Short mmCIF file of C-alpha atoms in Angstrom, two decimals:
data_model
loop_
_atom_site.label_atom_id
_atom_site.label_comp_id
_atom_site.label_asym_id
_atom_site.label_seq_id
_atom_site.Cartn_x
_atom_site.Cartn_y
_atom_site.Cartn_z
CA UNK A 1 138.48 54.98 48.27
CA UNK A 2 135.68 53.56 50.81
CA UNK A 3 137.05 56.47 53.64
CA UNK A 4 136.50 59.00 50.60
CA UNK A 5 133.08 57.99 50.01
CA UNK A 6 132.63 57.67 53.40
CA UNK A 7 134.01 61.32 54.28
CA UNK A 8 132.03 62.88 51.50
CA UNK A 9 128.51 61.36 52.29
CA UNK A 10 128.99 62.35 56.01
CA UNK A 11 129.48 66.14 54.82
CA UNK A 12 126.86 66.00 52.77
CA UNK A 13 124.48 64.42 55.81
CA UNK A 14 125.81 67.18 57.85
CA UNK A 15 125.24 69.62 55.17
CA UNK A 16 121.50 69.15 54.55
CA UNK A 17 120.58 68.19 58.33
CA UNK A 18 122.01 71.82 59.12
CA UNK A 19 120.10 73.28 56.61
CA UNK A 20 116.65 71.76 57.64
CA UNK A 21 117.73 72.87 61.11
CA UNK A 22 118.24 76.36 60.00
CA UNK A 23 114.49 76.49 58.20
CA UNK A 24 112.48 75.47 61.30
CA UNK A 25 114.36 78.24 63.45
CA UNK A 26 113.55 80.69 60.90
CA UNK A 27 110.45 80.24 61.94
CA UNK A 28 110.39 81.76 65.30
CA UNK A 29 112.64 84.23 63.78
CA UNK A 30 110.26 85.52 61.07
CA UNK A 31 107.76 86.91 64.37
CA UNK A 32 111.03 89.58 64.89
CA UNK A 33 112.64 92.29 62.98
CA UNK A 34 108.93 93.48 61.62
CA UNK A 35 106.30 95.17 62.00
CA UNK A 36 102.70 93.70 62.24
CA UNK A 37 99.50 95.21 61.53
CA UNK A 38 95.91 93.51 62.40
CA UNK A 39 94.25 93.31 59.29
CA UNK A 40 91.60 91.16 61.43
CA UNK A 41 89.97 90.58 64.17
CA UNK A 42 87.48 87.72 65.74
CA UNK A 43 84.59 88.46 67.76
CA UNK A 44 83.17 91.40 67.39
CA UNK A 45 80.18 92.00 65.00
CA UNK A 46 81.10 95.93 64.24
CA UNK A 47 82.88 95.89 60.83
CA UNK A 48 87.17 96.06 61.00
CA UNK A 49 87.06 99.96 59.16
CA UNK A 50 84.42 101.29 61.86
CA UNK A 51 86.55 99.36 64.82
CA UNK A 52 90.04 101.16 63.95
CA UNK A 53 88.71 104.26 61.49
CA UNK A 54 91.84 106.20 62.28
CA UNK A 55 94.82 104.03 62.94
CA UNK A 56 95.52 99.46 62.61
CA UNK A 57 96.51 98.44 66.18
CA UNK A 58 100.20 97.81 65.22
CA UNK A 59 102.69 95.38 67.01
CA UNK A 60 106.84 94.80 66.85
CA UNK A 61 108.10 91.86 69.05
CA UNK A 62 111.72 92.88 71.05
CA UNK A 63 113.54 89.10 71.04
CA UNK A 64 115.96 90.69 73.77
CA UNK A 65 113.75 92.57 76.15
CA UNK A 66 110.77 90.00 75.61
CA UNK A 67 108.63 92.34 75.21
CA UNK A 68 105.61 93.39 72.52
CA UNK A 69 105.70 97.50 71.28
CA UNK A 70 102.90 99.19 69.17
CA UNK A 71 99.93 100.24 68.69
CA UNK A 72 96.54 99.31 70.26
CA UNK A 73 94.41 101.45 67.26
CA UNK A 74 94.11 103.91 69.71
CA UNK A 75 97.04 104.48 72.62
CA UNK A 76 100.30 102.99 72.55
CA UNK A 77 100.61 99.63 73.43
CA UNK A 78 103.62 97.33 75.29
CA UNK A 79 103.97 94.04 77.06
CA UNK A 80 105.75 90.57 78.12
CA UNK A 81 105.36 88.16 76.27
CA UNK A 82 105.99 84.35 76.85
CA UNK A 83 107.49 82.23 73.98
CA UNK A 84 107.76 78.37 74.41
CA UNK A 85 108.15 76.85 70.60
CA UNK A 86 104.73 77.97 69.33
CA UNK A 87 102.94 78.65 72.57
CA UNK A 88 102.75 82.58 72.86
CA UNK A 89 101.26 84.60 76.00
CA UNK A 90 101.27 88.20 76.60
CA UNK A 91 101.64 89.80 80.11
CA UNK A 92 99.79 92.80 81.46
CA UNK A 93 100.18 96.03 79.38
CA UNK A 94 102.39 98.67 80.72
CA UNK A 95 101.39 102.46 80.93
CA UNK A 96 100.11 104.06 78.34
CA UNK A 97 98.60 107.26 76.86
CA UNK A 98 94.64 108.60 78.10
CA UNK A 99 93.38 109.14 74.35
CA UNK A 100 90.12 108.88 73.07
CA UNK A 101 89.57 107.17 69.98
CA UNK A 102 86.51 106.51 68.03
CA UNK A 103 85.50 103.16 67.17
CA UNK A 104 85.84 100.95 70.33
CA UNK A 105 88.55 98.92 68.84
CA UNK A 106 90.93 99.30 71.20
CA UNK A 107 88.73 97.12 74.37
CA UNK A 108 88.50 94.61 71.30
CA UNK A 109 92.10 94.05 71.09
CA UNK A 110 93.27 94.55 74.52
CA UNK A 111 90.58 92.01 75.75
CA UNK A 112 91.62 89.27 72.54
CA UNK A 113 94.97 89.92 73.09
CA UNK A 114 95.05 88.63 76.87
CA UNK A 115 93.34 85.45 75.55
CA UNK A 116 96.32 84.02 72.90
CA UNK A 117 97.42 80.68 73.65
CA UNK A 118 99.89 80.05 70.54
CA UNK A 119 101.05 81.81 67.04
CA UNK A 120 101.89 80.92 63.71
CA UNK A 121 103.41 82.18 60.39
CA UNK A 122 101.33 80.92 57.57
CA UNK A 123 102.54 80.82 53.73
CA UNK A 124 101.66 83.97 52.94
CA UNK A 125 103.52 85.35 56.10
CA UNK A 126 100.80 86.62 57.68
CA UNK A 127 101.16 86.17 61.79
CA UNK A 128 98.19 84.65 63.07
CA UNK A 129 97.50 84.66 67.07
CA UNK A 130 95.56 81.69 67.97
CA UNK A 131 93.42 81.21 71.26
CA UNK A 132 93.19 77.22 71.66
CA UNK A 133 92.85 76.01 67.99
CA UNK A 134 90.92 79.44 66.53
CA UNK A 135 92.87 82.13 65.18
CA UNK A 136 91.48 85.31 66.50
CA UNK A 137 93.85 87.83 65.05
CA UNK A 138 96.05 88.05 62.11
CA UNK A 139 98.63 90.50 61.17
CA UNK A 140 100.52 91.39 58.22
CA UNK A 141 103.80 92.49 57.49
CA UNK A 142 104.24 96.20 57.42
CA UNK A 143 108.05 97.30 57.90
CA UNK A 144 111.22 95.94 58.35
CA UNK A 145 113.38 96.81 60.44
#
């Protein structure tokens, strides 16, 4: 009878230690298979509407290619990223397309962008990218995929 006992309660440890395993990756996993849109932006003192009048700088993370795909408000947007745990960089931008926008949003977020340190996923699932302790940007989600 004491093996029994024994047998079941190690199951059971197994059981719930894998599932608490399972929640803190999902983590990391909820920053893929979306769509974000910046619904905010630090720093500048032009209201959010009259920085991206036309189009939300948009962003979809690529877990295989490590690499970031979207929108900049303006152009089209792509990078490297870096992701260690929490900590979160983004590389240089690759090519993209000459338009001209109205509203000067785009500098905004290509120059904030650069300057992320580290990311999180708060209740409400909104992605915030942090620069040392201050979150400068935070996205919503838009679309899965």
């Amino acid at each position: 009878m004491k093996k029994y006992t024994f047998a079941v309660l190690s199951v059971l440890t197994l059981l719930i230690a894998s599932c608490s395993a399972s929640k803190s990756a999902s983590n990391t996993g909820d920053l893929f298979g979306t769509t974000w849109e910046l619904e905010y932006i630090s720093g500048p003192r032009i209201a959010f509407e009259g920085l991206y009048p036309n189009k939300k700088p948009q962003l979809t993370f690529d877990e295989k290619e490590t690499k970031v795909y979207g929108n900049n408000g303006c152009n089209g947007y792509s990078a490297s990223y870096t992701l260690k745990g929490k900590s979160l960089t983004f590389g240089e931008e690759g090519p993209t397309t000459m338009m001209f926008c109205e509203g000067g949003g785009e500098q905004v977020f290509l120059k904030q962008i650069r300057q992320i340190t580290s990311y999180s996923i708060d209740k409400d699932g909104k992605l915030n990218l942090i620069q040392g302790d201050v979150p400068m940007m935070r996205f919503k989600k838009v679309a899965k995929q």
